[in-house]
C-alpha positions as YAML, in Angstrom:
chain: A
units: angstrom
residues:
- id: 1
  name: ASN
  ca: [145.23, 32.60, -212.44]
- id: 2
  name: GLY
  ca: [146.70, 35.72, -210.95]
- id: 3
  name: GLY
  ca: [148.62, 38.84, -211.81]
- id: 4
  name: SER
  ca: [149.08, 39.68, -215.48]
- id: 5
  name: LEU
  ca: [147.39, 36.41, -216.51]
- id: 6
  name: LEU
  ca: [144.20, 37.57, -214.82]
- id: 7
  name: GLY
  ca: [144.62, 41.26, -215.49]
- id: 8
  name: LYS
  ca: [143.39, 42.11, -211.99]
- id: 9
  name: GLU
  ca: [144.79, 42.37, -208.51]
- id: 10
  name: ILE
  ca: [144.06, 39.71, -205.91]
- id: 11
  name: ILE
  ca: [143.85, 40.50, -202.22]
- id: 12
  name: TRP
  ca: [143.74, 37.65, -199.71]
- id: 13
  name: GLU
  ca: [143.13, 38.67, -196.11]
- id: 14
  name: THR
  ca: [142.91, 36.35, -193.10]
- id: 15
  name: ARG
  ca: [142.52, 37.12, -189.40]
- id: 16
  name: VAL
  ca: [143.90, 34.35, -187.22]
- id: 17
  name: ARG
  ca: [145.57, 33.47, -183.94]
- id: 18
  name: TYR
  ca: [147.29, 30.26, -182.98]
- id: 19
  name: VAL
  ca: [149.36, 28.32, -180.49]
- id: 20
  name: THR
  ca: [150.97, 25.45, -182.35]
- id: 21
  name: PRO
  ca: [151.85, 22.16, -180.71]
- id: 22
  name: LYS
  ca: [155.44, 21.02, -181.04]
- id: 23
  name: TYR
  ca: [156.23, 19.39, -184.38]
- id: 24
  name: PHE
  ca: [153.26, 20.99, -186.16]
- id: 25
  name: TRP
  ca: [153.36, 24.03, -188.32]
- id: 26
  name: PHE
  ca: [150.90, 26.71, -189.26]
- id: 27
  name: ALA
  ca: [150.77, 28.19, -192.75]
- id: 28
  name: LEU
  ca: [148.72, 30.45, -195.00]
- id: 29
  name: TRP
  ca: [149.80, 29.96, -198.60]
- id: 30
  name: THR
  ca: [148.72, 29.83, -202.20]
- id: 31
  name: SER
  ca: [149.61, 27.02, -204.56]
- id: 32
  name: GLY
  ca: [149.20, 26.13, -208.20]
- id: 33
  name: ASP
  ca: [147.35, 23.04, -209.47]
- id: 34
  name: HIS
  ca: [150.55, 21.53, -210.86]
- id: 35
  name: TRP
  ca: [154.11, 21.97, -209.77]
- id: 36
  name: SER
  ca: [157.46, 22.59, -211.37]
- id: 37
  name: TYR
  ca: [159.42, 24.99, -209.17]
- id: 38
  name: GLY
  ca: [156.91, 27.78, -209.26]
- id: 39
  name: ALA
  ca: [153.53, 29.14, -208.27]
- id: 40
  name: GLU
  ca: [153.71, 29.04, -204.48]
- id: 41
  name: MET
  ca: [153.49, 32.01, -202.14]
- id: 42
  name: ASP
  ca: [153.90, 31.47, -198.40]
- id: 43
  name: VAL
  ca: [152.02, 34.32, -196.80]
- id: 44
  name: VAL
  ca: [153.10, 33.03, -193.38]
- id: 45
  name: GLU
  ca: [154.75, 29.85, -192.17]
- id: 46
  name: SER
  ca: [155.38, 29.21, -188.50]
- id: 47
  name: PHE
  ca: [157.28, 25.97, -188.16]
- id: 48
  name: GLY
  ca: [156.78, 23.79, -185.09]
- id: 49
  name: TYR
  ca: [160.27, 22.48, -184.55]
- id: 50
  name: GLU
  ca: [163.36, 23.27, -182.54]
- id: 51
  name: ASN
  ca: [165.58, 25.68, -184.41]
- id: 52
  name: PRO
  ca: [169.36, 25.43, -183.99]
- id: 53
  name: GLY
  ca: [170.74, 27.02, -180.86]
- id: 54
  name: GLY
  ca: [167.64, 26.29, -178.77]
- id: 55
  name: TYR
  ca: [165.39, 28.84, -180.48]
- id: 56
  name: THR
  ca: [162.00, 27.18, -180.52]
- id: 57
  name: ASN
  ca: [159.32, 28.13, -182.98]
- id: 58
  name: PHE
  ca: [156.29, 26.13, -181.86]
- id: 59
  name: ASP
  ca: [155.26, 29.05, -179.66]
- id: 60
  name: GLY
  ca: [154.83, 31.26, -182.73]
- id: 61
  name: ARG
  ca: [157.66, 33.72, -182.11]
- id: 62
  name: TYR
  ca: [159.21, 33.26, -185.53]
- id: 63
  name: TRP
  ca: [157.66, 33.13, -188.98]
- id: 64
  name: HIS
  ca: [158.68, 33.80, -192.51]
- id: 65
  name: VAL
  ca: [157.09, 34.70, -195.80]
- id: 66
  name: ALA
  ca: [158.57, 33.73, -199.13]
- id: 67
  name: SER
  ca: [157.73, 32.75, -202.68]
- id: 68
  name: VAL
  ca: [158.85, 29.65, -204.55]
- id: 69
  name: GLY
  ca: [159.86, 30.56, -208.07]
- id: 70
  name: GLY
  ca: [159.84, 34.30, -207.45]
- id: 71
  name: THR
  ca: [162.16, 36.98, -206.17]
- id: 72
  name: ASP
  ca: [161.87, 38.13, -202.56]
- id: 73
  name: ALA
  ca: [163.00, 41.45, -201.18]
- id: 74
  name: THR
  ca: [163.81, 39.93, -197.75]
- id: 75
  name: ASN
  ca: [165.51, 36.63, -196.99]
- id: 76
  name: TYR
  ca: [163.54, 35.31, -194.05]
- id: 77
  name: ASN
  ca: [165.17, 31.90, -194.22]
- id: 78
  name: SER
  ca: [168.51, 33.32, -193.07]
- id: 79
  name: GLY
  ca: [167.18, 35.11, -190.00]
- id: 80
  name: TRP
  ca: [163.51, 35.51, -189.18]
- id: 81
  name: GLY
  ca: [163.97, 37.67, -186.11]
- id: 82
  name: SER
  ca: [166.29, 40.17, -187.79]
- id: 83
  name: ALA
  ca: [164.14, 40.23, -190.93]
- id: 84
  name: MET
  ca: [161.01, 41.02, -188.91]
- id: 85
  name: SER
  ca: [162.89, 43.70, -186.96]
- id: 86
  name: SER
  ca: [163.99, 45.32, -190.20]
- id: 87
  name: TYR
  ca: [160.30, 46.00, -190.89]
- id: 88
  name: GLY
  ca: [159.67, 47.34, -187.39]
- id: 89
  name: ILE
  ca: [158.15, 44.19, -185.85]
- id: 90
  name: THR
  ca: [160.17, 43.65, -182.68]
- id: 91
  name: SER
  ca: [157.64, 41.42, -180.90]
- id: 92
  name: TYR
  ca: [154.97, 39.06, -182.12]
- id: 93
  name: ASP
  ca: [152.40, 37.21, -180.04]
- id: 94
  name: ALA
  ca: [150.70, 34.50, -182.09]
- id: 95
  name: THR
  ca: [148.11, 33.99, -179.35]
- id: 96
  name: GLN
  ca: [146.59, 37.36, -180.30]
- id: 97
  name: TYR
  ca: [144.61, 37.88, -183.50]
- id: 98
  name: HIS
  ca: [146.62, 39.24, -186.43]
- id: 99
  name: ILE
  ca: [145.52, 40.17, -189.93]
- id: 100
  name: TRP
  ca: [147.64, 38.74, -192.74]
- id: 101
  name: THR
  ca: [147.19, 40.32, -196.16]
- id: 102
  name: TRP
  ca: [148.65, 39.25, -199.50]
- id: 103
  name: LEU
  ca: [148.29, 41.69, -202.41]
- id: 104
  name: TYR
  ca: [149.19, 40.16, -205.77]
- id: 105
  name: ARG
  ca: [149.22, 42.87, -208.41]
- id: 106
  name: ALA
  ca: [148.41, 42.72, -212.12]
- id: 107
  name: ASP
  ca: [152.10, 43.39, -212.88]
- id: 108
  name: ASN
  ca: [153.12, 40.15, -211.02]
- id: 109
  name: THR
  ca: [154.55, 41.95, -208.00]
- id: 110
  name: TYR
  ca: [153.29, 41.18, -204.52]
- id: 111
  name: VAL
  ca: [153.33, 42.64, -201.03]
- id: 112
  name: VAL
  ca: [152.58, 40.87, -197.73]
- id: 113
  name: TYR
  ca: [151.36, 42.72, -194.64]
- id: 114
  name: VAL
  ca: [150.81, 41.71, -191.04]
- id: 115
  name: ASP
  ca: [148.51, 44.08, -189.18]
- id: 116
  name: GLY
  ca: [149.07, 46.69, -191.87]
- id: 117
  name: THR
  ca: [152.89, 46.56, -191.70]
- id: 118
  name: GLN
  ca: [154.67, 45.43, -194.85]
- id: 119
  name: VAL
  ca: [156.80, 42.35, -194.15]
- id: 120
  name: GLN
  ca: [157.64, 41.16, -197.65]
- id: 121
  name: SER
  ca: [157.55, 42.11, -201.31]
- id: 122
  name: GLY
  ca: [158.76, 40.67, -204.57]
- id: 123
  name: THR
  ca: [157.82, 39.38, -208.01]
- id: 124
  name: LEU
  ca: [156.15, 36.08, -208.89]
- id: 125
  name: ASN
  ca: [154.81, 34.86, -212.23]
- id: 126
  name: TRP
  ca: [151.86, 32.61, -211.45]
- id: 127
  name: THR
  ca: [152.95, 29.89, -213.86]
- id: 128
  name: ASP
  ca: [154.30, 26.34, -213.82]
- id: 129
  name: GLY
  ca: [158.03, 27.01, -213.69]
- id: 130
  name: ALA
  ca: [157.53, 30.63, -212.59]
- id: 131
  name: GLY
  ca: [158.64, 32.08, -215.93]
- id: 132
  name: PRO
  ca: [156.63, 34.82, -217.61]
- id: 133
  name: THR
  ca: [155.94, 32.63, -220.69]
- id: 134
  name: ASP
  ca: [155.42, 29.29, -218.85]
- id: 135
  name: ASN
  ca: [152.02, 27.60, -218.66]
- id: 136
  name: PRO
  ca: [149.60, 29.32, -216.26]
- id: 137
  name: THR
  ca: [148.45, 27.40, -213.18]
- id: 138
  name: ASP
  ca: [145.24, 27.62, -211.21]
- id: 139
  name: MET
  ca: [145.53, 29.30, -207.82]
- id: 140
  name: SER
  ca: [144.35, 27.76, -204.54]
- id: 141
  name: PHE
  ca: [144.20, 29.56, -201.18]
- id: 142
  name: ILE
  ca: [145.30, 27.13, -198.46]
- id: 143
  name: ILE
  ca: [145.15, 27.26, -194.68]
- id: 144
  name: ASP
  ca: [147.33, 24.55, -193.09]
- id: 145
  name: ALA
  ca: [147.05, 23.93, -189.39]
- id: 146
  name: ALA
  ca: [148.74, 20.57, -188.93]
- id: 147
  name: TRP
  ca: [151.23, 20.13, -191.73]
- id: 148
  name: GLY
  ca: [154.22, 17.94, -190.96]
- id: 149
  name: HIS
  ca: [157.22, 17.37, -193.18]
- id: 150
  name: ASN
  ca: [159.57, 14.40, -193.33]
- id: 151
  name: LEU
  ca: [162.44, 16.67, -194.39]
- id: 152
  name: VAL
  ca: [162.35, 18.52, -191.05]
- id: 153
  name: SER
  ca: [164.01, 16.25, -188.50]
- id: 154
  name: GLY
  ca: [162.23, 17.89, -185.57]
- id: 155
  name: VAL
  ca: [158.85, 16.88, -187.00]
- id: 156
  name: ASN
  ca: [159.55, 13.15, -186.97]
- id: 157
  name: HIS
  ca: [158.57, 12.52, -183.35]
- id: 158
  name: SER
  ca: [155.60, 10.94, -181.67]
- id: 159
  name: LEU
  ca: [153.48, 13.32, -179.64]
- id: 160
  name: ALA
  ca: [151.43, 12.43, -176.58]
- id: 161
  name: ALA
  ca: [147.80, 13.60, -176.68]
- id: 162
  name: SER
  ca: [148.49, 15.70, -173.57]
- id: 163
  name: GLU
  ca: [150.87, 17.84, -175.66]
- id: 164
  name: LEU
  ca: [147.86, 19.16, -177.58]
- id: 165
  name: ALA
  ca: [146.29, 20.68, -174.45]
- id: 166
  name: GLY
  ca: [146.16, 24.47, -174.70]
- id: 167
  name: THR
  ca: [147.04, 24.54, -178.39]
- id: 168
  name: TYR
  ca: [144.70, 25.93, -181.01]
- id: 169
  name: TYR
  ca: [144.19, 27.53, -184.38]
- id: 170
  name: GLU
  ca: [141.39, 30.08, -184.50]
- id: 171
  name: PHE
  ca: [140.36, 31.70, -187.77]
- id: 172
  name: ASP
  ca: [138.08, 34.72, -187.53]
- id: 173
  name: TYR
  ca: [137.72, 35.13, -191.30]
- id: 174
  name: SER
  ca: [139.42, 34.61, -194.62]
- id: 175
  name: ARG
  ca: [138.47, 36.71, -197.68]
- id: 176
  name: VAL
  ca: [139.61, 36.93, -201.27]
- id: 177
  name: TYR
  ca: [138.96, 40.06, -203.35]
- id: 178
  name: LEU
  ca: [139.50, 40.87, -207.02]
- id: 179
  name: ARG
  ca: [139.94, 44.46, -208.09]
...
């Protein structure tokens, strides 16, 4: 478990670079062992589909961080570019290595950093249902590099093998600390 259920802070740090193929998405996230609208923290998600208005995301320009079942200080779903800019990140090159850090505190608050710059904060109870008195869930640390989703219309396309040329996910390290 995490936060107040564990009584310690958890730090998850990953150094990674990527160029996603179209219709794929890249994600670093934590999940519980059972699900009921809670216990998920998306440290980073970079979706591989065409956004409205011709803004593509498969090249890694846009990403968001959010929790499911928690409260977030920044709404990345309404405007990734403006949300990143509000934290001082005016350009982002996913082809270069970046360090993503998730600090989940013993008081159930969290902070997410990219290269040492805070990009998100909020509160999340690591429980099934995300309430402070709900059943605790086990925590998994997940690295997704080819997740598709049938709810995203842009993902439901066939992809020629040649489209994978020049795309990659490279992980330098991933570490989890308790303190």
